[in-house]
Tab-separated table of N, CA and C in Angstrom:
chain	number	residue	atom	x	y	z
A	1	UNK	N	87.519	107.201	77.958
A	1	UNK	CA	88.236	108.036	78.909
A	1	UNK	C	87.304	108.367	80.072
A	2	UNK	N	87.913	108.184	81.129
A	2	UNK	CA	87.029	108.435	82.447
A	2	UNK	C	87.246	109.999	82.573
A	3	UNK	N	85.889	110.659	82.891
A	3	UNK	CA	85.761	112.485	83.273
A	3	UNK	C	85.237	111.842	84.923
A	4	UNK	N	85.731	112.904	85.381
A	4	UNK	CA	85.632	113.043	86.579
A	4	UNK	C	84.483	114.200	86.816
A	5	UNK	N	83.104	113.827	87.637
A	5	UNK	CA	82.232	114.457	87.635
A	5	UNK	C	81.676	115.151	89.229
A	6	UNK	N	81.316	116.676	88.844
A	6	UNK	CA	81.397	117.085	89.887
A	6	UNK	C	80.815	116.897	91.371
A	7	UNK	N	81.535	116.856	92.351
A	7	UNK	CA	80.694	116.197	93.753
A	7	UNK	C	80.176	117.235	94.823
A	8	UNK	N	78.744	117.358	94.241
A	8	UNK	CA	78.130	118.826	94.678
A	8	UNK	C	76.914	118.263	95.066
A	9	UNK	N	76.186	118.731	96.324
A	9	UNK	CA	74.879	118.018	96.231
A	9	UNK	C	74.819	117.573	97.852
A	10	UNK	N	73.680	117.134	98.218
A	10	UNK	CA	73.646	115.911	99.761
A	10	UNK	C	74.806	114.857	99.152
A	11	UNK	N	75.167	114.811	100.652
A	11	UNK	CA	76.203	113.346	100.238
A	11	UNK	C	75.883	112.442	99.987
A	12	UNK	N	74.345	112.266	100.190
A	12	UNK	CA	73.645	110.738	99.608
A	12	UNK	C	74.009	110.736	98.300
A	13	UNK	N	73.413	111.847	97.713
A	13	UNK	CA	73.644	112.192	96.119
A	13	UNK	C	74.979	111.763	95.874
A	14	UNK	N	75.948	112.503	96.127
A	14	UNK	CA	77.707	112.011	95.513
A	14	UNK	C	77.921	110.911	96.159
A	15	UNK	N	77.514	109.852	97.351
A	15	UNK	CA	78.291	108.699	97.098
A	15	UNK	C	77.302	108.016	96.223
A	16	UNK	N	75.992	108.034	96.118
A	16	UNK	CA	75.478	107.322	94.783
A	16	UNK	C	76.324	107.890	93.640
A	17	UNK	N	76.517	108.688	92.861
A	17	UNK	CA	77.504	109.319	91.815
A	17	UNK	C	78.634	108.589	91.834
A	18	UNK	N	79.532	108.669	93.058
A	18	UNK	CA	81.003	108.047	93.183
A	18	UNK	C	80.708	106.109	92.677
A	19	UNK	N	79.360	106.233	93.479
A	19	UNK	CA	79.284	104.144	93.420
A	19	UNK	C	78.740	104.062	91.929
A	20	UNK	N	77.858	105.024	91.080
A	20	UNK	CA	77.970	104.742	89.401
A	20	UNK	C	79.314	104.962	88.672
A	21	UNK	N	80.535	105.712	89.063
A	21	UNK	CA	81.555	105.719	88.346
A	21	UNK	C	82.311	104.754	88.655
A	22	UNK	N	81.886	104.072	90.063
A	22	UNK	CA	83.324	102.816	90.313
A	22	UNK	C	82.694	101.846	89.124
A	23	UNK	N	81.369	101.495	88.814
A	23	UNK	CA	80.647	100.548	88.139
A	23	UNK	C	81.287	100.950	86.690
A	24	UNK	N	81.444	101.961	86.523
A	24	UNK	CA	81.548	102.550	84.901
A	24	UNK	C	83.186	102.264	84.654
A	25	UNK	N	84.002	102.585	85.878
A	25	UNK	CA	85.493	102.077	85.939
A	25	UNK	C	85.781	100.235	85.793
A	26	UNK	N	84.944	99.534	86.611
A	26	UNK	CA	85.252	98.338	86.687
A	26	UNK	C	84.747	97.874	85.653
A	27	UNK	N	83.456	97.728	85.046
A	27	UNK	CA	82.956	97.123	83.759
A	27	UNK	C	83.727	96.382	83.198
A	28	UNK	N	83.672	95.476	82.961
A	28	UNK	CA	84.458	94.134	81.699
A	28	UNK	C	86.125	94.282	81.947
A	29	UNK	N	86.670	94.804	83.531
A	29	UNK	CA	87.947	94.567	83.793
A	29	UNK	C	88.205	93.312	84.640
A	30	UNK	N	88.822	92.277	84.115
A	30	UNK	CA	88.907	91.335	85.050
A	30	UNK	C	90.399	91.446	86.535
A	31	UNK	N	90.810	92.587	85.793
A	31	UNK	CA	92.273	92.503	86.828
A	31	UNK	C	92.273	93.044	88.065
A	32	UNK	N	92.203	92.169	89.029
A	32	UNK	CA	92.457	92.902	90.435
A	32	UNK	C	93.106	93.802	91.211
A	33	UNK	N	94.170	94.122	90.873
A	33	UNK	CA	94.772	95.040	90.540
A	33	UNK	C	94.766	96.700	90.394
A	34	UNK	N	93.972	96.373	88.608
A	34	UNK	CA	93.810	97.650	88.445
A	34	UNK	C	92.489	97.744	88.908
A	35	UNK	N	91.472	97.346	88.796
A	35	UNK	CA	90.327	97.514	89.864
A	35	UNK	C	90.371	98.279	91.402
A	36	UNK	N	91.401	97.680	92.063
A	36	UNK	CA	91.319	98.598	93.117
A	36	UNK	C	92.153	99.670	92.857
A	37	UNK	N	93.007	99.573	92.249
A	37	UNK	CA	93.760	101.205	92.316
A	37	UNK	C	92.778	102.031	91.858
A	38	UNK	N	92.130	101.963	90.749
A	38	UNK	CA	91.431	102.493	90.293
A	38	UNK	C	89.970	103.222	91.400
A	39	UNK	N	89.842	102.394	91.974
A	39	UNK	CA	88.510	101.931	93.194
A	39	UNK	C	89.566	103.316	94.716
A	40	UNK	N	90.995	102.731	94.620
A	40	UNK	CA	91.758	103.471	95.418
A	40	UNK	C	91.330	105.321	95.375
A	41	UNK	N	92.129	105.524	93.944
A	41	UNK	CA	91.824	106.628	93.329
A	41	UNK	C	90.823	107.369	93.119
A	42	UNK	N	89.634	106.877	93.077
A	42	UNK	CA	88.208	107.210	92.848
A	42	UNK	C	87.840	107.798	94.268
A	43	UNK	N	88.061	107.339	94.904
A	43	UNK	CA	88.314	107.756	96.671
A	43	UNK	C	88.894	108.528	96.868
A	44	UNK	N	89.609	108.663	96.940
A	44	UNK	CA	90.750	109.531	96.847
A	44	UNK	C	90.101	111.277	96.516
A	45	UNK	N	89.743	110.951	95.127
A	45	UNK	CA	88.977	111.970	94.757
A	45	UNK	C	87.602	112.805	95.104
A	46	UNK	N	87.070	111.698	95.760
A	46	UNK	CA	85.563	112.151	95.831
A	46	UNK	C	85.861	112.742	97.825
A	47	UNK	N	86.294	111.735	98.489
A	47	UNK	CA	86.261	112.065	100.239
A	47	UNK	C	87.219	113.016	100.188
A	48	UNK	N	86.472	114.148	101.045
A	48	UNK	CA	87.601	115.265	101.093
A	48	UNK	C	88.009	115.099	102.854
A	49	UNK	N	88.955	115.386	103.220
A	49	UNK	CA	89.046	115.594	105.203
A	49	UNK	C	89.969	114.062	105.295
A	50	UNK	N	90.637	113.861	104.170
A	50	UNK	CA	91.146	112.257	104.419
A	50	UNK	C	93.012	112.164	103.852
A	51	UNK	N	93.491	111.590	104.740
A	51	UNK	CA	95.329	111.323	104.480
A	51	UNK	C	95.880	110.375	103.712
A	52	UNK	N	94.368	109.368	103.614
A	52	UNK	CA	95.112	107.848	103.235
A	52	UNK	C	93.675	107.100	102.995
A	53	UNK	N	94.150	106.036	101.980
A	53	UNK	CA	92.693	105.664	101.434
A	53	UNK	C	93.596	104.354	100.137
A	54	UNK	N	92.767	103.237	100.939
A	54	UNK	CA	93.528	102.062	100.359
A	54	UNK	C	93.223	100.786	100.551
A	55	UNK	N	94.050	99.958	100.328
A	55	UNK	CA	93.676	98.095	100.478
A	55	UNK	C	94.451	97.468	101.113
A	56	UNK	N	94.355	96.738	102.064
A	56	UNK	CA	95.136	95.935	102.546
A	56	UNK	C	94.971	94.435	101.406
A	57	UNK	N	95.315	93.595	101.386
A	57	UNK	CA	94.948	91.758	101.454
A	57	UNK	C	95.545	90.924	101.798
A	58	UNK	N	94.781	89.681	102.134
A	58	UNK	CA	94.627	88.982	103.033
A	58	UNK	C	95.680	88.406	101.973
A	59	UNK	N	96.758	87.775	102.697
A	59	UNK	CA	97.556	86.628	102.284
A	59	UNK	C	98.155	85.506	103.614
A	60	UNK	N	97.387	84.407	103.422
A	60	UNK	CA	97.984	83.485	104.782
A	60	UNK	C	97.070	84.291	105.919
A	61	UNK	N	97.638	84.589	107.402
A	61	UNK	CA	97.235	85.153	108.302
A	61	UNK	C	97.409	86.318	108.652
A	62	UNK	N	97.642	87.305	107.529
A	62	UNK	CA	97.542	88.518	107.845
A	62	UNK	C	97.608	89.333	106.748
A	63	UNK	N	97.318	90.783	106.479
A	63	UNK	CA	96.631	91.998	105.516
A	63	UNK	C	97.878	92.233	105.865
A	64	UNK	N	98.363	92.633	103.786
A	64	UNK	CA	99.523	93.156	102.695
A	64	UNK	C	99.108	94.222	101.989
A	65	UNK	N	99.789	95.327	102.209
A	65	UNK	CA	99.194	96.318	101.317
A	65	UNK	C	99.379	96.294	100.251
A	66	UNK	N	97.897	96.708	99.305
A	66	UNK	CA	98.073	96.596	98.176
A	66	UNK	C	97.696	98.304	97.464
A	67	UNK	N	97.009	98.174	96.640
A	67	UNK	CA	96.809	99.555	95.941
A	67	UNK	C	96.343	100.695	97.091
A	68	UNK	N	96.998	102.005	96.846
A	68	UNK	CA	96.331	102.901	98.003
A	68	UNK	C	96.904	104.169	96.964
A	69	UNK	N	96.431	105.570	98.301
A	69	UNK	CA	96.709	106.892	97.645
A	69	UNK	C	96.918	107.356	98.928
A	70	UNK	N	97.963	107.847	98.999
A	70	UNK	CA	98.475	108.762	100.399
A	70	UNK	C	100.373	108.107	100.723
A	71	UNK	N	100.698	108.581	101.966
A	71	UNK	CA	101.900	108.184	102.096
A	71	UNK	C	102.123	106.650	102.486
A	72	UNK	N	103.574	106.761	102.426
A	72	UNK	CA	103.934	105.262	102.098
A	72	UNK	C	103.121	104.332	103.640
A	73	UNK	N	102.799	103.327	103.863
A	73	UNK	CA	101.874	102.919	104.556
A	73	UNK	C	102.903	101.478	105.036
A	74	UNK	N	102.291	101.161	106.474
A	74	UNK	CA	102.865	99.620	106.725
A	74	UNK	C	102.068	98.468	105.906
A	75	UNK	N	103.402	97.868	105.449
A	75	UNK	CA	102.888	97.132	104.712
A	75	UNK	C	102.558	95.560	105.110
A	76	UNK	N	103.185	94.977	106.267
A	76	UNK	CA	102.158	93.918	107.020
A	76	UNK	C	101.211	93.799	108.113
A	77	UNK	N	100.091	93.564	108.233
A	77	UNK	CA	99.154	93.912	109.245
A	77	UNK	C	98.805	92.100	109.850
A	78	UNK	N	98.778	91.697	110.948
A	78	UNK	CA	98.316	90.874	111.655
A	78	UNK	C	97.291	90.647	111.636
A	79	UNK	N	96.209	89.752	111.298
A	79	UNK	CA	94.756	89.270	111.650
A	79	UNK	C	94.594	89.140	113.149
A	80	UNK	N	93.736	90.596	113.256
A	80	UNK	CA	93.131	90.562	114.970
A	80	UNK	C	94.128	91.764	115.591
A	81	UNK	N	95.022	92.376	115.017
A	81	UNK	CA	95.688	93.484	115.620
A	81	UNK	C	95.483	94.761	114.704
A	82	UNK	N	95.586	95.672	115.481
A	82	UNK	CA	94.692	97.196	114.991
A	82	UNK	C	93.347	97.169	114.330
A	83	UNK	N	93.163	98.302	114.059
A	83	UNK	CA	91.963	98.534	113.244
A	83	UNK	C	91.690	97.346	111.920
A	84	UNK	N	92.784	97.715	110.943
A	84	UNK	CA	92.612	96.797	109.979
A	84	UNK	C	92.264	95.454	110.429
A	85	UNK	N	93.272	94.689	111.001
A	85	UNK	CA	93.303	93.775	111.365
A	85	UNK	C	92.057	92.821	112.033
A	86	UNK	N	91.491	93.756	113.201
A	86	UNK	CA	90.570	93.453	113.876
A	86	UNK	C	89.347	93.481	112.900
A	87	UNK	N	89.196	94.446	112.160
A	87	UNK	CA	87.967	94.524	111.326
A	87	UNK	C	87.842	93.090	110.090
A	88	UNK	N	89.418	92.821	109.878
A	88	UNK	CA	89.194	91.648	108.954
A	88	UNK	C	89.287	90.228	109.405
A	89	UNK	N	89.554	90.049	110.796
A	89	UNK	CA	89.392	88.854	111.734
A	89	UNK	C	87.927	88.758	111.813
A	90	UNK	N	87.196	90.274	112.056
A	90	UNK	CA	86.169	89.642	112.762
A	90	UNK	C	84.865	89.792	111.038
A	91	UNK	N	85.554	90.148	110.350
A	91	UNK	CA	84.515	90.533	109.314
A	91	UNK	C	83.295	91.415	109.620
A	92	UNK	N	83.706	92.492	109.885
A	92	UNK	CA	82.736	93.820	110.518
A	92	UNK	C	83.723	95.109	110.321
A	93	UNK	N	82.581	96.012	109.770
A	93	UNK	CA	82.970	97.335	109.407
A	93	UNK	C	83.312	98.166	110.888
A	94	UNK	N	84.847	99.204	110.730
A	94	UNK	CA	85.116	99.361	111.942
A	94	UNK	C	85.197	101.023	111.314
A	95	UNK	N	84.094	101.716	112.368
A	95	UNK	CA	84.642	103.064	112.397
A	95	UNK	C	84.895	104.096	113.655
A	96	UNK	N	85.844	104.271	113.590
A	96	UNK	CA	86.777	104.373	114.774
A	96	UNK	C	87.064	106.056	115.110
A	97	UNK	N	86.211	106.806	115.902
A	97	UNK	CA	85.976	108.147	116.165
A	97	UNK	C	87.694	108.604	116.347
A	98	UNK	N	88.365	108.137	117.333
A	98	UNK	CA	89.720	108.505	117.660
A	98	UNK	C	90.673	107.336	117.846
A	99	UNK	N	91.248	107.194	116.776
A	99	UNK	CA	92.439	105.733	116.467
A	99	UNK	C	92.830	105.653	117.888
A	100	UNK	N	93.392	106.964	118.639
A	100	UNK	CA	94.295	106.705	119.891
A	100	UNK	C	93.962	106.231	121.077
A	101	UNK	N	92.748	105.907	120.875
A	101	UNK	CA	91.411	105.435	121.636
A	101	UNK	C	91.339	104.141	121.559
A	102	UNK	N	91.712	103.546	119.997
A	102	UNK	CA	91.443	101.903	120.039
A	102	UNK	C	92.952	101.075	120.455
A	103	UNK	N	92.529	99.883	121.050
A	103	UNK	CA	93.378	99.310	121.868
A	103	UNK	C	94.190	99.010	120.703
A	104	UNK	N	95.400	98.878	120.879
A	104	UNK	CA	96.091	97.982	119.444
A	104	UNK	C	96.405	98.281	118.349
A	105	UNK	N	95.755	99.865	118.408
A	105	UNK	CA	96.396	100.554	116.993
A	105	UNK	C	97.563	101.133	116.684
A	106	UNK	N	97.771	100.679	114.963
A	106	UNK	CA	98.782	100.682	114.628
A	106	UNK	C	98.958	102.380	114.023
A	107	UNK	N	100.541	102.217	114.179
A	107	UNK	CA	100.171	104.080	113.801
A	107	UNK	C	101.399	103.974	112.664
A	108	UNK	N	100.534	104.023	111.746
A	108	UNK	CA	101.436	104.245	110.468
A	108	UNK	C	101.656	105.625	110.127
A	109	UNK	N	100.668	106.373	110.153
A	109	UNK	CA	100.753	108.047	110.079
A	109	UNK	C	100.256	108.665	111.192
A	110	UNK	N	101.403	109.268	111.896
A	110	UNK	CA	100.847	110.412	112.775
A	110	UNK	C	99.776	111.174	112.794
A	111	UNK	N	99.427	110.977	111.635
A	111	UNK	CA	98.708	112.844	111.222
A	111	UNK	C	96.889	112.055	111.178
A	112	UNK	N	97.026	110.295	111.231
A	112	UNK	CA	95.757	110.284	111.211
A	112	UNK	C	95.110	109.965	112.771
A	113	UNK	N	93.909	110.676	112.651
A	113	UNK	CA	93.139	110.490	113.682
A	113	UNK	C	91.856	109.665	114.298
A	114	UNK	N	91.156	108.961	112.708
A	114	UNK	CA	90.174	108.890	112.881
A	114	UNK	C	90.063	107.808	111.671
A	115	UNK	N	89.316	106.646	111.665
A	115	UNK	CA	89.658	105.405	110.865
A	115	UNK	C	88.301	105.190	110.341
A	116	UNK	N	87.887	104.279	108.873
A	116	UNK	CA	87.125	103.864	108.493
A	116	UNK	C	87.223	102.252	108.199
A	117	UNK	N	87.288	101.289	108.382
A	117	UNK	CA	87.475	99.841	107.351
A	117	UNK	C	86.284	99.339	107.445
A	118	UNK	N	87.094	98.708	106.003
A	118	UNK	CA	85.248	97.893	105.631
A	118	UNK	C	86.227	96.755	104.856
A	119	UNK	N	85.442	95.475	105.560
A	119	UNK	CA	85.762	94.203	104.710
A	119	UNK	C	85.538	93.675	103.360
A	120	UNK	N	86.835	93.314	102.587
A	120	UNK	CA	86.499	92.961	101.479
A	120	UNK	C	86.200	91.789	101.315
A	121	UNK	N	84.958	91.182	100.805
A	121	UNK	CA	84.783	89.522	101.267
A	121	UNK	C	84.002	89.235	99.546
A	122	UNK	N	83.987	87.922	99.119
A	122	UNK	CA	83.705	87.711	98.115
A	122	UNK	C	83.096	86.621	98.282
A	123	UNK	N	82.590	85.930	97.808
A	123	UNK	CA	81.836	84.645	97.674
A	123	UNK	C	81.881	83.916	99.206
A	124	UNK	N	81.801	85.145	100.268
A	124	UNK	CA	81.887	84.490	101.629
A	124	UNK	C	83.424	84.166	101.969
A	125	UNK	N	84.435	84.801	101.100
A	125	UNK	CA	85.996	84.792	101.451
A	125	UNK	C	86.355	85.967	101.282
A	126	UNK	N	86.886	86.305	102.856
A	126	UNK	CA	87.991	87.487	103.175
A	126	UNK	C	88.768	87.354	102.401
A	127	UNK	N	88.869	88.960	101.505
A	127	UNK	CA	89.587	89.129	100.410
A	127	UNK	C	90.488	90.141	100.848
A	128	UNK	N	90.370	91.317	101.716
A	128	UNK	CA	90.560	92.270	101.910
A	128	UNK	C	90.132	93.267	102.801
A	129	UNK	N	90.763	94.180	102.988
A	129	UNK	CA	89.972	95.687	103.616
A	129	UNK	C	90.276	96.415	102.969
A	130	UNK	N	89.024	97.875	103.017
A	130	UNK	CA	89.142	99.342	102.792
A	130	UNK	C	89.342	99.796	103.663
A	131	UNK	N	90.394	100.511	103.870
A	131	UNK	CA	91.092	101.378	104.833
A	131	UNK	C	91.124	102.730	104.535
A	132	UNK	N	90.535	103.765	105.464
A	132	UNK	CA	90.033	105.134	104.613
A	132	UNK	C	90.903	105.699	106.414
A	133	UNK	N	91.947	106.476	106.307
A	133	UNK	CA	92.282	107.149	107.302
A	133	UNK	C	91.813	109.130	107.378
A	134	UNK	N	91.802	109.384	108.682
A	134	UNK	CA	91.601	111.191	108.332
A	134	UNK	C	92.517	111.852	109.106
A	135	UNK	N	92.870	113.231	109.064
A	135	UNK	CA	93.120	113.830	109.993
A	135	UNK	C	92.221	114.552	111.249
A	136	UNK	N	91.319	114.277	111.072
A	136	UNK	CA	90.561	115.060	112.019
A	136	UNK	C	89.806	113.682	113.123
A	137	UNK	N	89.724	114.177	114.009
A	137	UNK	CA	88.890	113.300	114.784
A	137	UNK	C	87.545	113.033	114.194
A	138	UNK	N	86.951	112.005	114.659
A	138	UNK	CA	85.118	111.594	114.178
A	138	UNK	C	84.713	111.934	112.895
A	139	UNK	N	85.648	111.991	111.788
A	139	UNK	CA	85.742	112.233	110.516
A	139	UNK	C	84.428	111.661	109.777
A	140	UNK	N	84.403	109.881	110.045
A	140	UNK	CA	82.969	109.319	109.368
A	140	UNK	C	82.236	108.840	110.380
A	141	UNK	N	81.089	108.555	109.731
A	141	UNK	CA	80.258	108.241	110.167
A	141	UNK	C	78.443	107.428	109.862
A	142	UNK	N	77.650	107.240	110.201
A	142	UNK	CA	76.911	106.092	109.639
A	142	UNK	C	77.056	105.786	107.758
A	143	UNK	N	76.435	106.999	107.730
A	143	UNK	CA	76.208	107.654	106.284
A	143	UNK	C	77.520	106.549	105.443
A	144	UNK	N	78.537	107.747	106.289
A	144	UNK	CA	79.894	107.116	105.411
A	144	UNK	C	79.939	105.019	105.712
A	145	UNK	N	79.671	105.000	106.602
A	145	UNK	CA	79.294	103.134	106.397
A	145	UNK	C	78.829	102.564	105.821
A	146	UNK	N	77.604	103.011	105.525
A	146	UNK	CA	76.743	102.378	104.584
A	146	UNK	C	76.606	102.693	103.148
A	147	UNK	N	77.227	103.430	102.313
A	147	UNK	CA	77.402	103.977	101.653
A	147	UNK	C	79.401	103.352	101.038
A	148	UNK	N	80.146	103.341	101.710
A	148	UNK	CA	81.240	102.443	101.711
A	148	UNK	C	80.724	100.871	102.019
A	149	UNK	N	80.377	100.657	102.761
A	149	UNK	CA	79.893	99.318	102.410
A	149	UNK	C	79.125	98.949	101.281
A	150	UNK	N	78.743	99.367	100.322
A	150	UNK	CA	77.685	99.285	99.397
A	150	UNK	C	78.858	99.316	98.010
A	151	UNK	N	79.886	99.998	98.192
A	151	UNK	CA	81.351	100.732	96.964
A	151	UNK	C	81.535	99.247	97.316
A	152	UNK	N	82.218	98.647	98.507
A	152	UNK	CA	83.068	97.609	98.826
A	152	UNK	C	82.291	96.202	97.661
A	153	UNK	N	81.040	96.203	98.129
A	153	UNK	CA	80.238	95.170	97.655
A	153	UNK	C	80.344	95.242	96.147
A	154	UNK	N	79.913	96.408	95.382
A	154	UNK	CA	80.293	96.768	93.675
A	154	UNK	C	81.519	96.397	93.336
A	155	UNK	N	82.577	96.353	94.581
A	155	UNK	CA	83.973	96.383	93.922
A	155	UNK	C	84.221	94.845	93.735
A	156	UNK	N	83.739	93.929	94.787
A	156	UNK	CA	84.036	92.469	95.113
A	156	UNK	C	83.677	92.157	93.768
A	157	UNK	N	82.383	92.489	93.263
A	157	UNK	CA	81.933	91.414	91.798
A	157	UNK	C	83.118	91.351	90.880
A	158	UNK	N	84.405	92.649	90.724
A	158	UNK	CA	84.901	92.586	89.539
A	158	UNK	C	86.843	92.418	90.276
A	159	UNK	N	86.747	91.468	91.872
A	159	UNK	CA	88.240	91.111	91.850
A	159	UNK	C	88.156	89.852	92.047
Protein backbone atom coordinates (compact mmCIF):
# COMPACT_ATOMS: atom_id res chain seq x y z
CA UNK A 1 0.00 0.00 0.00
CA UNK A 2 1.35 3.36 -1.01
CA UNK A 3 1.39 6.14 2.30
CA UNK A 4 1.64 9.30 1.20
CA UNK A 5 4.53 11.15 2.91
CA UNK A 6 4.72 14.45 4.24
CA UNK A 7 6.02 17.44 1.86
CA UNK A 8 7.73 19.71 4.37
CA UNK A 9 11.20 20.90 3.97
CA UNK A 10 13.34 23.04 0.93
CA UNK A 11 11.75 22.02 -2.20
CA UNK A 12 14.92 20.39 -3.23
CA UNK A 13 14.15 18.06 -0.35
CA UNK A 14 10.30 17.15 -1.48
CA UNK A 15 10.91 16.88 -5.14
CA UNK A 16 13.78 14.39 -4.27
CA UNK A 17 10.97 12.63 -1.83
CA UNK A 18 8.18 12.96 -4.62
CA UNK A 19 11.02 11.39 -7.40
CA UNK A 20 11.71 8.27 -4.55
CA UNK A 21 7.92 7.57 -4.37
CA UNK A 22 7.32 7.74 -8.24
CA UNK A 23 10.34 4.94 -8.21
CA UNK A 24 8.58 3.03 -5.29
CA UNK A 25 5.08 3.42 -7.41
CA UNK A 26 6.53 2.27 -10.76
CA UNK A 27 8.80 -0.71 -9.62
CA UNK A 28 8.10 -4.06 -11.54
CA UNK A 29 4.86 -2.28 -13.29
CA UNK A 30 5.06 -2.83 -16.84
CA UNK A 31 1.68 -0.95 -17.79
CA UNK A 32 1.72 2.37 -19.27
CA UNK A 33 -1.12 3.33 -18.29
CA UNK A 34 -1.21 2.85 -14.84
CA UNK A 35 2.27 4.27 -14.55
CA UNK A 36 1.30 7.56 -15.55
CA UNK A 37 -1.89 7.95 -13.79
CA UNK A 38 -0.27 6.98 -11.03
CA UNK A 39 2.94 9.45 -11.98
CA UNK A 40 -0.40 11.90 -12.81
CA UNK A 41 -1.62 11.61 -9.24
CA UNK A 42 1.58 11.74 -7.40
CA UNK A 43 1.66 15.32 -8.83
CA UNK A 44 -1.17 16.16 -8.23
CA UNK A 45 -0.43 15.66 -4.67
CA UNK A 46 2.84 16.93 -3.97
CA UNK A 47 2.62 20.67 -6.39
CA UNK A 48 0.45 22.88 -4.60
CA UNK A 49 -0.64 26.51 -6.77
CA UNK A 50 -1.68 24.06 -9.78
CA UNK A 51 -5.35 23.35 -11.88
CA UNK A 52 -4.19 20.59 -14.05
CA UNK A 53 -1.40 18.14 -14.21
CA UNK A 54 -1.18 15.39 -16.90
CA UNK A 55 -0.10 13.55 -20.25
CA UNK A 56 -0.62 14.20 -23.47
CA UNK A 57 0.73 11.23 -26.30
CA UNK A 58 2.04 11.27 -29.23
CA UNK A 59 -0.09 9.27 -31.71
CA UNK A 60 0.71 9.88 -35.62
CA UNK A 61 1.23 13.81 -35.73
CA UNK A 62 -0.13 15.03 -32.85
CA UNK A 63 -0.56 14.76 -28.59
CA UNK A 64 -3.91 12.66 -27.19
CA UNK A 65 -4.70 13.02 -23.83
CA UNK A 66 -4.02 10.50 -21.74
CA UNK A 67 -3.93 10.09 -17.84
CA UNK A 68 -4.32 13.54 -15.95
CA UNK A 69 -5.93 15.15 -12.63
CA UNK A 70 -7.92 18.33 -12.98
CA UNK A 71 -10.83 19.28 -15.35
CA UNK A 72 -11.86 17.71 -18.37
CA UNK A 73 -8.96 18.86 -20.83
CA UNK A 74 -8.69 19.07 -24.89
CA UNK A 75 -8.13 16.11 -25.96
CA UNK A 76 -6.24 16.60 -29.47
CA UNK A 77 -3.19 18.76 -29.62
CA UNK A 78 -1.24 19.44 -33.00
CA UNK A 79 2.63 18.91 -33.20
CA UNK A 80 4.08 22.54 -33.24
CA UNK A 81 0.82 24.35 -31.96
CA UNK A 82 0.57 25.68 -28.31
CA UNK A 83 2.58 25.00 -25.52
CA UNK A 84 2.19 21.27 -25.57
CA UNK A 85 2.60 20.96 -28.92
CA UNK A 86 5.52 23.18 -29.55
CA UNK A 87 7.42 21.67 -26.62
CA UNK A 88 6.92 18.12 -28.22
CA UNK A 89 7.84 19.17 -31.91
CA UNK A 90 10.75 20.68 -30.75
CA UNK A 91 11.72 18.23 -27.84
CA UNK A 92 12.51 21.00 -25.18
CA UNK A 93 11.11 21.73 -21.84
CA UNK A 94 8.69 24.77 -22.08
CA UNK A 95 8.05 27.00 -19.12
CA UNK A 96 5.84 29.55 -19.86
CA UNK A 97 5.57 32.66 -17.20
CA UNK A 98 2.06 33.86 -18.79
CA UNK A 99 0.22 31.28 -21.34
CA UNK A 100 -1.52 34.60 -22.77
CA UNK A 101 1.77 35.71 -23.75
CA UNK A 102 2.67 32.60 -25.88
CA UNK A 103 1.80 32.79 -29.49
CA UNK A 104 -0.58 29.84 -30.25
CA UNK A 105 -1.89 28.93 -27.06
CA UNK A 106 -4.41 26.76 -26.56
CA UNK A 107 -6.84 27.60 -23.82
CA UNK A 108 -8.40 24.68 -22.47
CA UNK A 109 -8.96 26.24 -18.95
CA UNK A 110 -9.52 29.73 -18.35
CA UNK A 111 -8.39 29.72 -14.94
CA UNK A 112 -4.81 28.68 -16.11
CA UNK A 113 -2.16 31.12 -16.32
CA UNK A 114 1.06 29.86 -16.31
CA UNK A 115 2.43 26.44 -18.03
CA UNK A 116 5.08 23.81 -17.35
CA UNK A 117 5.88 20.83 -20.20
CA UNK A 118 8.43 18.55 -20.27
CA UNK A 119 8.99 15.91 -23.00
CA UNK A 120 8.37 12.44 -22.69
CA UNK A 121 11.03 10.71 -24.86
CA UNK A 122 12.31 7.16 -24.49
CA UNK A 123 14.99 5.42 -26.20
CA UNK A 124 15.35 8.79 -28.25
CA UNK A 125 11.35 8.48 -29.20
CA UNK A 126 8.79 11.15 -28.45
CA UNK A 127 6.52 9.43 -26.27
CA UNK A 128 4.78 12.19 -24.73
CA UNK A 129 4.44 15.38 -22.58
CA UNK A 130 4.03 16.50 -18.93
CA UNK A 131 1.75 19.13 -18.86
CA UNK A 132 1.58 20.84 -15.35
CA UNK A 133 -0.92 24.00 -15.70
CA UNK A 134 -1.42 26.91 -12.68
CA UNK A 135 -3.51 29.53 -11.80
CA UNK A 136 -1.28 32.08 -10.97
CA UNK A 137 1.10 33.75 -13.22
CA UNK A 138 5.14 32.66 -13.15
CA UNK A 139 4.02 29.74 -11.05
CA UNK A 140 7.43 27.52 -12.02
CA UNK A 141 10.40 27.89 -12.44
CA UNK A 142 14.18 26.63 -12.89
CA UNK A 143 14.06 24.52 -9.78
CA UNK A 144 10.65 23.23 -10.95
CA UNK A 145 12.53 22.19 -14.49
CA UNK A 146 15.01 20.43 -13.44
CA UNK A 147 13.62 18.61 -10.92
CA UNK A 148 10.46 17.64 -13.40
CA UNK A 149 12.76 16.82 -15.88
CA UNK A 150 14.59 14.34 -13.76
CA UNK A 151 10.44 12.66 -12.54
CA UNK A 152 9.95 12.64 -16.53
CA UNK A 153 13.27 10.64 -17.08
CA UNK A 154 12.36 7.95 -13.87
CA UNK A 155 9.01 7.71 -15.45
CA UNK A 156 10.26 6.84 -19.25
CA UNK A 157 12.27 3.59 -17.85
CA UNK A 158 8.89 1.98 -16.73
CA UNK A 159 6.39 3.03 -20.10
Amino acid sequence: MFQVEGYEGKREDQYNLVKKQLKALIEGEPNQIANLSNASALLNQFLDRINWVGFYLLDEEQLVLGPFQGLPACVRIPLGRGVCGTSAANRETLLVADVHAFPGHIACDAASKSEIVVPLVKDGRLIGVLDIDSPELNRFDELDQKHLEEFVSILSVAI
